[in-house]
Each structure stands twice: as C-alpha cells, then as structure tokens.
Tab-separated table of C-alpha atoms in Angstrom:
chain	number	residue	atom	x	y	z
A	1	UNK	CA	15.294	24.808	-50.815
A	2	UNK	CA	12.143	23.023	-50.919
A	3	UNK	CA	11.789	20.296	-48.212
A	4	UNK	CA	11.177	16.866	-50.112
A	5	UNK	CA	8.196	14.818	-49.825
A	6	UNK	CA	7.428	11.688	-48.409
A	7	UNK	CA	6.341	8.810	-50.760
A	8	UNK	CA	3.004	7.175	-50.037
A	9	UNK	CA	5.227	4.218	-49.606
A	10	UNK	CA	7.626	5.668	-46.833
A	11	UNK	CA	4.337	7.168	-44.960
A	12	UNK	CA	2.934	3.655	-44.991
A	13	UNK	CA	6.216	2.076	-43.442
A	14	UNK	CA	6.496	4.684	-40.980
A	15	UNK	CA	2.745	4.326	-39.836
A	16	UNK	CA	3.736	0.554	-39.342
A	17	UNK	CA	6.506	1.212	-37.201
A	18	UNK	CA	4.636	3.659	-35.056
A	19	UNK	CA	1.369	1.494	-34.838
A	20	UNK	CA	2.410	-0.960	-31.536
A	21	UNK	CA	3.685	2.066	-29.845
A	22	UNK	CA	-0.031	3.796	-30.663
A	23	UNK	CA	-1.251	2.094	-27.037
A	24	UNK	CA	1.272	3.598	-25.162
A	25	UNK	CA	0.027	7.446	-24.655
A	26	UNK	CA	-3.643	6.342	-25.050
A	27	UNK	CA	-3.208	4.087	-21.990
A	28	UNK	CA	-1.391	6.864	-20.353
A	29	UNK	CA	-4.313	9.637	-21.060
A	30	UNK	CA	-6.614	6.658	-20.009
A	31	UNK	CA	-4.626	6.440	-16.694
A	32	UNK	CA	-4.368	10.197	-15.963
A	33	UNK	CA	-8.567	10.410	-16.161
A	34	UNK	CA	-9.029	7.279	-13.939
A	35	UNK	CA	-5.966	8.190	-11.949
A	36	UNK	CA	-7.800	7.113	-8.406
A	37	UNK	CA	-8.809	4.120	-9.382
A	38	UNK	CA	-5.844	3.141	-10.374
A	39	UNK	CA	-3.915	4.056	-7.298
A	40	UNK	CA	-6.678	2.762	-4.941
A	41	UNK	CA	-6.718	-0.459	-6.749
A	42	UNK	CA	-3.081	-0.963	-6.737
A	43	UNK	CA	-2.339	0.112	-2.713
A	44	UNK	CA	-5.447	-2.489	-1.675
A	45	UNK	CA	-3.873	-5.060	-3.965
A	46	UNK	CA	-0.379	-4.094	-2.503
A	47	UNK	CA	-1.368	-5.476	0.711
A	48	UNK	CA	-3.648	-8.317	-0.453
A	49	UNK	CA	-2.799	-11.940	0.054
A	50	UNK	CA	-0.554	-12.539	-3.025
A	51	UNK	CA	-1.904	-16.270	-3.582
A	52	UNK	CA	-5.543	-15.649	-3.798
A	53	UNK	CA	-4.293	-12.897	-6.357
A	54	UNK	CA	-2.154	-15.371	-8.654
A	55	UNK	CA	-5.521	-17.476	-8.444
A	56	UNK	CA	-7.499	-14.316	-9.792
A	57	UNK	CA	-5.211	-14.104	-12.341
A	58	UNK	CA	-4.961	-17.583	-13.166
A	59	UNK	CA	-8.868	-17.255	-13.787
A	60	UNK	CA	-8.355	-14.241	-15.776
A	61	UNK	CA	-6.300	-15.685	-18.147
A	62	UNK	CA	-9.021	-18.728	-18.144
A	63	UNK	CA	-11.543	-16.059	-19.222
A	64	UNK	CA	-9.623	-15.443	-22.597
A	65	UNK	CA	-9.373	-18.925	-23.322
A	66	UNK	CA	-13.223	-19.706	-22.926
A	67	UNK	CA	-14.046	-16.243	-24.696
A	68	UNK	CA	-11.518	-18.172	-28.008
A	69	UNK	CA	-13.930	-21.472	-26.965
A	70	UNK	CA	-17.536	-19.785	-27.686
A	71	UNK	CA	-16.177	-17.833	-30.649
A	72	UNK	CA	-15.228	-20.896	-32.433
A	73	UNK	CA	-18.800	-23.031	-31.479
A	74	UNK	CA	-19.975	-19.770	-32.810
A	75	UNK	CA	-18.714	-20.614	-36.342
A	76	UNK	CA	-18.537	-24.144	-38.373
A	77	UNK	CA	-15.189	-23.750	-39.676
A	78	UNK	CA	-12.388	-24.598	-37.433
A	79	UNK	CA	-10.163	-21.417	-37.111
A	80	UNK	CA	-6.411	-21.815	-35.675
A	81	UNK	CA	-6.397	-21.850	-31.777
A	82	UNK	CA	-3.511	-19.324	-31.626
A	83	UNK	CA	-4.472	-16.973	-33.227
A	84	UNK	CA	-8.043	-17.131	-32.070
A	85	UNK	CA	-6.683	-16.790	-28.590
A	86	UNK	CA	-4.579	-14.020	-29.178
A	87	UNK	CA	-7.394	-12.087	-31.111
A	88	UNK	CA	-9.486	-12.325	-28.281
A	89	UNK	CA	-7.018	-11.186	-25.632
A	90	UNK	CA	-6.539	-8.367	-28.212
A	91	UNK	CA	-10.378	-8.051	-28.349
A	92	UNK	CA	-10.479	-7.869	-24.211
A	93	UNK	CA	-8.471	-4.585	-24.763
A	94	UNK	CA	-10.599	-3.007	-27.414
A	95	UNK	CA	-13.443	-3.886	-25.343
A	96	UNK	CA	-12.542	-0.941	-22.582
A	97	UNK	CA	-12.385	1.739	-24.744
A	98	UNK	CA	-16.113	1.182	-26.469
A	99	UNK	CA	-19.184	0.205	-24.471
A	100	UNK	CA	-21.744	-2.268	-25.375
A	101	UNK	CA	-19.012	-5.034	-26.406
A	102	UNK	CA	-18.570	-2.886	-29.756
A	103	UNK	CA	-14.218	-2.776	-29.643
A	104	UNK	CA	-14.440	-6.823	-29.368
A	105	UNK	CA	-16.762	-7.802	-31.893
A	106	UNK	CA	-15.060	-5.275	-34.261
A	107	UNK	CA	-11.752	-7.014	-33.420
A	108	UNK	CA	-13.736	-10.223	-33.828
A	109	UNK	CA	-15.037	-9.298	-37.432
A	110	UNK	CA	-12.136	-7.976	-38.798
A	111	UNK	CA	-10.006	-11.370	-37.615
A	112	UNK	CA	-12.783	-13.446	-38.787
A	113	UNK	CA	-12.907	-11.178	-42.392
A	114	UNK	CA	-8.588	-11.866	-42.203
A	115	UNK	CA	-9.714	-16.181	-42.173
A	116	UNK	CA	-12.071	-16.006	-45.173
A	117	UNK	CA	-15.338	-15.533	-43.636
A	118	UNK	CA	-17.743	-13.714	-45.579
A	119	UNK	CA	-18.984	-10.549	-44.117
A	120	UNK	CA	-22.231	-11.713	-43.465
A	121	UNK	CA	-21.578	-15.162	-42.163
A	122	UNK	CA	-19.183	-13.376	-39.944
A	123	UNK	CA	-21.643	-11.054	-38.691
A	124	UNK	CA	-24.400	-13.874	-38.322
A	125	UNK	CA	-21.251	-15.958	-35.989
A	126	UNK	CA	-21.269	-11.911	-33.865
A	127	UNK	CA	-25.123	-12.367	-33.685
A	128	UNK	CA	-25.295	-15.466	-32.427
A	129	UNK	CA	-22.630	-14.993	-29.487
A	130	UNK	CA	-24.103	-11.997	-28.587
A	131	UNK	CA	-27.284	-14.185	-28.226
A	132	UNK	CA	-26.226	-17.175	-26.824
A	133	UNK	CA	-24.323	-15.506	-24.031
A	134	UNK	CA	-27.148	-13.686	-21.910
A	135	UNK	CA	-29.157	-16.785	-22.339
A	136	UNK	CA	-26.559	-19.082	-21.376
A	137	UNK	CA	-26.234	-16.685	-18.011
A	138	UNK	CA	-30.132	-16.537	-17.213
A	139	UNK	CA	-29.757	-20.128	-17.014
A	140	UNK	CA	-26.495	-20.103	-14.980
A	141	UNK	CA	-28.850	-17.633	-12.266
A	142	UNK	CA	-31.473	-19.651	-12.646
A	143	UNK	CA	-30.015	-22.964	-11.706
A	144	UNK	CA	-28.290	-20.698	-8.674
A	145	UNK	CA	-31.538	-19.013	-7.561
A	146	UNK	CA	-33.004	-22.660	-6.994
A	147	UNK	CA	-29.972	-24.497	-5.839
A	148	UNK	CA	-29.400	-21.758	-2.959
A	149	UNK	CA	-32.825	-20.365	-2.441
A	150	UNK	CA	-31.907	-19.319	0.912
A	151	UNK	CA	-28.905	-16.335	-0.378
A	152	UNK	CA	-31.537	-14.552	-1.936
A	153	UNK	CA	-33.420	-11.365	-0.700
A	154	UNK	CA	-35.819	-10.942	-3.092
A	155	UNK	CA	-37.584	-7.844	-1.564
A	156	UNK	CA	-33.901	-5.817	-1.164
A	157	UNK	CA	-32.423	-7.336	-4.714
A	158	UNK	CA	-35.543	-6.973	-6.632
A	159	UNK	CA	-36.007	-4.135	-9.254
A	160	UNK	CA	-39.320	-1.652	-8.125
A	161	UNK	CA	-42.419	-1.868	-10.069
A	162	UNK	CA	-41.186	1.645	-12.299
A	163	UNK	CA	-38.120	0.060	-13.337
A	164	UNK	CA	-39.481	-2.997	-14.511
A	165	UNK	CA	-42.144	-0.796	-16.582
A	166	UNK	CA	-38.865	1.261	-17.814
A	167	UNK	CA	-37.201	-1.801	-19.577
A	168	UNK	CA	-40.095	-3.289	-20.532
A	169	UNK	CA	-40.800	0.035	-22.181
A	170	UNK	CA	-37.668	0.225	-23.745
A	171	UNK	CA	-37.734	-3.185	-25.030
A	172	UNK	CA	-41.011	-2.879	-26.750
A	173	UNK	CA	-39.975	0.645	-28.321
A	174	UNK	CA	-36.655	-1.153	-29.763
A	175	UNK	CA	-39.110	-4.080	-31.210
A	176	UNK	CA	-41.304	-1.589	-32.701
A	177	UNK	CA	-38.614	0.551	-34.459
A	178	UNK	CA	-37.157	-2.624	-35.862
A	179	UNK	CA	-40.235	-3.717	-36.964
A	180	UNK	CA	-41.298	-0.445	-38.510
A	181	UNK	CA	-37.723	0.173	-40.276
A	182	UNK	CA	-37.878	-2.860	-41.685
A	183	UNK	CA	-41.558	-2.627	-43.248
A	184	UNK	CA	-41.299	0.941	-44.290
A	185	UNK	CA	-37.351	1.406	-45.571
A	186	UNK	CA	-36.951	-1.233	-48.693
A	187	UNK	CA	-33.441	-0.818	-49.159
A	188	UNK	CA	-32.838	-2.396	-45.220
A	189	UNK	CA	-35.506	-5.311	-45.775
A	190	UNK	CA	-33.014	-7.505	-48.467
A	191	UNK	CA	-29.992	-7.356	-46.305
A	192	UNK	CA	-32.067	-8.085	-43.360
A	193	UNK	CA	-33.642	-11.149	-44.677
A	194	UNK	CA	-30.703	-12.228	-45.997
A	195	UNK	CA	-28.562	-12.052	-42.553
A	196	UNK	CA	-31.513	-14.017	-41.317
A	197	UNK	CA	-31.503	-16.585	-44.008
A	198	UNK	CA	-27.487	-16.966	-42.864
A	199	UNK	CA	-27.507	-16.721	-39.049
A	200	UNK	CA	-30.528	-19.710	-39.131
A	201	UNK	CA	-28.335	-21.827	-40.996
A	202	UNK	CA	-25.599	-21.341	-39.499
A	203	UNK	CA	-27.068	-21.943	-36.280
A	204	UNK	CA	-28.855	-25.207	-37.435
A	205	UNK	CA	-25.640	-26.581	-38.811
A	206	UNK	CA	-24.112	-25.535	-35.385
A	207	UNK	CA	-26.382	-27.470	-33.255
A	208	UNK	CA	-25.877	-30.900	-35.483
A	209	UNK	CA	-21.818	-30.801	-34.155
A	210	UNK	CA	-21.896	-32.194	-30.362
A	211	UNK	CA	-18.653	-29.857	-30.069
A	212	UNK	CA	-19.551	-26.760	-31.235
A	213	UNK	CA	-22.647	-26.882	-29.025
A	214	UNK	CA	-20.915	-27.797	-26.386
A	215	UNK	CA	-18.162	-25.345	-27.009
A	216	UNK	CA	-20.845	-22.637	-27.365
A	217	UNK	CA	-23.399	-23.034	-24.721
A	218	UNK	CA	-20.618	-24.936	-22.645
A	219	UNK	CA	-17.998	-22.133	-22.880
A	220	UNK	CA	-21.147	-19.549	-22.644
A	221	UNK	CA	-21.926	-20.836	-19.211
A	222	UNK	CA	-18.162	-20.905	-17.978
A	223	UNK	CA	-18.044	-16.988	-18.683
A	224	UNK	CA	-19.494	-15.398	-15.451
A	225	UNK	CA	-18.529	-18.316	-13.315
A	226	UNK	CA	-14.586	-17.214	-14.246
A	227	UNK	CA	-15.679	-13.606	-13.437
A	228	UNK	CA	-16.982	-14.319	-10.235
A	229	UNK	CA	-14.159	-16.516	-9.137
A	230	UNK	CA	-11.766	-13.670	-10.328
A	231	UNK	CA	-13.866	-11.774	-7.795
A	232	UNK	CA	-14.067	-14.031	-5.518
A	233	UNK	CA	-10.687	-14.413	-5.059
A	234	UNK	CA	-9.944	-10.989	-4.874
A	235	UNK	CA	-12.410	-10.470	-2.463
A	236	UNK	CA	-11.142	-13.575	-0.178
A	237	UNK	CA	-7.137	-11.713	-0.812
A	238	UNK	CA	-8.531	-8.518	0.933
A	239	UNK	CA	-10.900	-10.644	3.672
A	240	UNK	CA	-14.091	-9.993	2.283
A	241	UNK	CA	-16.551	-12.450	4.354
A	242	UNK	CA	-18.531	-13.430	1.755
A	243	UNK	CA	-18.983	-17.596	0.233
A	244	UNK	CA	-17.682	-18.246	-3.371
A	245	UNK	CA	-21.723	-18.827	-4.037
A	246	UNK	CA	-22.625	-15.197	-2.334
A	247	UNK	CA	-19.648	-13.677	-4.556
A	248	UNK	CA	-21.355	-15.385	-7.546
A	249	UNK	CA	-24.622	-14.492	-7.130
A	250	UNK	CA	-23.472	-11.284	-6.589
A	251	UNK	CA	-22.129	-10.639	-10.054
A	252	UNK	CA	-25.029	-12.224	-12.064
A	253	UNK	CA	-27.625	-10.594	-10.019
A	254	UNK	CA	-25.566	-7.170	-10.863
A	255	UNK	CA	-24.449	-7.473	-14.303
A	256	UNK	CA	-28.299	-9.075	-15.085
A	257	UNK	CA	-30.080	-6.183	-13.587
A	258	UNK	CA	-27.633	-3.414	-15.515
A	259	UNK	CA	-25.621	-5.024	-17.430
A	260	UNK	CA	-27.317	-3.646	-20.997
A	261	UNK	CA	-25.929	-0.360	-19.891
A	262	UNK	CA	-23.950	0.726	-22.775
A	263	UNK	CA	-20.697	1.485	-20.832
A	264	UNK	CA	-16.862	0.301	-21.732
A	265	UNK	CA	-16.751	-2.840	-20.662
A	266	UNK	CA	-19.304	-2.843	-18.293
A	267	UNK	CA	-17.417	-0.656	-15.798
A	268	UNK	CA	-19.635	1.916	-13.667
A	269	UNK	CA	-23.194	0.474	-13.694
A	270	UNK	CA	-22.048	-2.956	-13.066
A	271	UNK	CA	-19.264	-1.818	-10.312
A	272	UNK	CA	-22.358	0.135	-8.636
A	273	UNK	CA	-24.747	-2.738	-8.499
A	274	UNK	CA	-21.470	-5.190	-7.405
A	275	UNK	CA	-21.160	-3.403	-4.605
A	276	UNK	CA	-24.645	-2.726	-3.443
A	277	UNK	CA	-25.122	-6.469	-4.137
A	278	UNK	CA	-22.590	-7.500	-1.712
A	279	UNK	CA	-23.138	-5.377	0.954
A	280	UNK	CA	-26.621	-7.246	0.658
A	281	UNK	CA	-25.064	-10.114	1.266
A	282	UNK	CA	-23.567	-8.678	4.729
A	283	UNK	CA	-20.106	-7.572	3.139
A	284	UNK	CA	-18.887	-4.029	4.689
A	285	UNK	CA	-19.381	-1.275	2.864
A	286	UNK	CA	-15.374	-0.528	2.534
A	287	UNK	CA	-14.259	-3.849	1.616
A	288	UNK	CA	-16.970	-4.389	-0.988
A	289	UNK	CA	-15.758	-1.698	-2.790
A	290	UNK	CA	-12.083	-2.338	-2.480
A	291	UNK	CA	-12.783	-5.652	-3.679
A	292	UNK	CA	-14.235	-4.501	-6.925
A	293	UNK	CA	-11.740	-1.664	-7.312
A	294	UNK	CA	-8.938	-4.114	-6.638
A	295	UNK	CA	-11.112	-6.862	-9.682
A	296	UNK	CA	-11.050	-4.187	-12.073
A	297	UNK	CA	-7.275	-3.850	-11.478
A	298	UNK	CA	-6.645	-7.381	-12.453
A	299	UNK	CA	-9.130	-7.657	-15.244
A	300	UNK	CA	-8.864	-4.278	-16.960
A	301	UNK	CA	-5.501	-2.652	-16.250
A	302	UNK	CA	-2.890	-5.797	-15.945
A	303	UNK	CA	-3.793	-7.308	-19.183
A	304	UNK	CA	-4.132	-3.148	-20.736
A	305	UNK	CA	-1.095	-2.986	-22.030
A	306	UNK	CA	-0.090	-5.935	-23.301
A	307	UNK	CA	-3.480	-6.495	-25.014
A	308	UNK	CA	-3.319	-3.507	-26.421
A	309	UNK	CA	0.280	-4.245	-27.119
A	310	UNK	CA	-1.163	-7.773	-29.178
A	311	UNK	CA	-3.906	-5.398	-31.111
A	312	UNK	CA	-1.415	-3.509	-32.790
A	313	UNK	CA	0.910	-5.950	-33.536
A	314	UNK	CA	-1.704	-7.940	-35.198
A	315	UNK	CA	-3.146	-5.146	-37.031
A	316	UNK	CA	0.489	-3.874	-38.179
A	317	UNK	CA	1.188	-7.748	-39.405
A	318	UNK	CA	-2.337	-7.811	-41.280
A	319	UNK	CA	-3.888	-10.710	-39.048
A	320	UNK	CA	-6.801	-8.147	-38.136
C-alpha cells in the first residue's frame, strides 16, 4: 500500500519542532574543523586563574548589552529591552558563521522587520551602526595614541608604504564602482536616493534626542573597550605581562589595521595582528597566543550554543 503523505501543515509543525535542535550538529561540524582550537583554548583556560576568567565573562556579557544600547540610539522608536537584548545575543551567534558582520545585521533586520520597521528605515538604522561604529573607535585610538604616546612604536606598528597604497587603492576602486553603478544603471539610482533621503533623516532626528546620541556614540565607544578588557583579563588569568592600556591598544591597533577583512567574526586576520601586536608590546610569543586562543574561547564558543540555542527559538516563535 501506498505510504501516505504529509500535509503541508504537519511538515510545517515538524520543521518547528526540529528548528532549536538545527544548532546542535552545525556547532558540532563547526567544532570537528576547528577541533585544535578548541582543545588548546580550553586546556590554557583549564589552568587559568578562574577569577580573572568570571571577570572576562562578566565583560562578555557587558558586550551584548552595549551591542542592544547602540542598536536602539540607532533607531527613534523605542523597541522592548528584552527582546532587543536577546536578539542581539542571538545576532553574536549568527555573526561567526558569516564574515563582514553579515549573520548580525540579518538577525538585526529581520527583528527590526518583526517590530514594524519599514524595510528601508530598518536598513538606513543597519547603515548608520555600521557607520557610527568604526568612527566611534578611530576616536577611542585616537584619544589613546595621545594620552599614552609613549606605548606606541610607530616604526614596528606602522603599515609599509605598499600597503597603505593597497587600501587606498581599494577604497578609491569601491568609490568609483559606486559612483559609476549608480550613474549608469537607472533602476539602482531611485532606491538609492531614496535610502539616502531616509538614513539623513533618520540620523538628523537621532542627533536632536540627548539619549539616543548618547546611547549611540556612547555605547559605540564602550564596544572595543569591553573587548579589550575581555582580553585583558584573559591575558592577566594566564600571566601575560602586559598593562590593561598595552592590552587595549593592542586590539584597536589590530582590528583597525585588518579589521575590514571579510572573515566570520573577525577571527584569523584580527587573531594574527593580536598577537603580533602584543608581542610588540614585549608579551612572549607563547602566551600572546594562548591569550587570544583562550579570548576566542570565551567570546565565540561559551556563548555558541546557547546563542545559537536563542536564534532558533526566536525564529521558531516568529520574533525574527
């Protein structure tokens, strides 16, 4: 006898039951391929002081709460704290498996499309975090570079004269495509303008609310300084002899210089220039490594599964 079908219906229930367990081989795959970081991470961390680690993870958690902060001074309408915060831990999670910040801003978007934000409001808010962000950590550098002139090596740190021509290069060659889409393809130039129109509004209305700007440049600010003192205290758990300022500069130095490397969640280019960055600084070779190993434990692979975990929950109940 013939084997009876599934209804749409049942398929769709089925899906939703299976959704928040979706995470659990892709982590595992994800695990297998990076097994060695993973196991070096967790035997250095094994052996770590365990306070300076609860402090790491203290200012882990902080980072998801700031991340909710700029996302709302992003946007003029108030959206509800919780589940802000909980999109954006689920957003941390997307953001390992696509590079260039893509899985969080699509997790972003959809939430933000879930409240009642137009599309293209919603999209201007993406812009304009995406924008605010770098800026906000230039300036962060900046105010580092001339408060503690002395930490700085400027001839070892400093990118060579090719590299410099290399971005530049590639910066003018993005301009000029823009530029040259938008004049010569009509059917992009109406949406464009429009976006425009939106995120300049937006952004004007913005900066009229003392909170939102404070919330957004403010909370923009905070970011790397909670990602260096997760380092930081990571770093201080294993002995690395490095200051809390050194451990700083460290990371905005590294994540400036090759940080628009399109990889998952900055991991590789940034871990690279870390490390090189530190041992700069007069860290050992070893320990710098350890400690960035043992920072992408606590800020990638703890929170893993239970953001993931969060993603599909909120997808499955139709929040996202």
């Amino acid at each position: 006898p013939a084997r009876p079908r599934l209804s749409p219906t049942r398929i769709a229930r089925i899906a939703r039951h299976a959704l928040p367990l979706l995470p659990l081989p892709l982590i595992g795959a994800w695990a297998v391929a990076d097994w060695h970081t993973v196991r070096d991470g967790a035997a250095r961390l094994s052996s770590a002081d365990p306070w300076w680690l609860l402090a790491g993870l203290f200012f882990t958690c902080m980072g998801w709460v700031i991340a909710a902060v700029v996302r709302q001074g992003a946007l003029p309408e108030r959206l509800p704290p919780g589940l802000l915060l909980a999109s954006q831990f689920a957003a941390g999670a997307a953001n390992q498996v696509l590079p260039a910040s893509i899985g969080a801003h699509a997790v972003t978007l959809r939430f933000l499309q879930s409240r009642g934000i137009p599309l293209s409001r919603a999209t201007a808010s993406l812009a304009l975090y995406s924008l605010v962000k770098p800026v906000a950590k230039t300036l962060v550098l900046l105010a580092f570079l001339v408060a503690f002139p002395e930490l700085l090596h400027l001839g070892e740190l400093l990118p060579d004269r090719r590299t410099l021509l290399m971005v530049a290069g590639g910066v003018t060659t993005a301009l000029v495509t823009a530029g040259v889409l938008v004049t010569a393809v009509r059917p992009l130039r109406r949406p464009l303008l429009g976006f425009v129109r939106t995120a300049l509004t937006d952004a004007r209305i913005l900066h009229t609310r003392p909170s939102r700007v404070l919330a957004l440049w403010g909370g923009a600010a905070a970011t790397p300084l909670l990602q260096a003192s997760v380092l930081a205290s990571v770093g201080f758990a294993l002995g690395l002899p490095l200051s809390w300022t050194q451990v700083v500069l460290a990371l905005l130095l590294a994540s400036t210089a090759v940080g628009a490397v399109p990889a998952p969640g900055g991991i590789g280019p940034v871990d690279a220039a870390v490390v090189f960055t530190m041992i700069t600084f007069g860290a050992p070779m070893g320990l710098a490594a350890a400690t960035v190993i043992g920072y992408r434990v606590l800020t990638v692979w703890v929170p893993l599964l239970p953001g993931a975990l969060v993603l599909s929950v909120m997808v499955q109940r139709k929040i996202l």
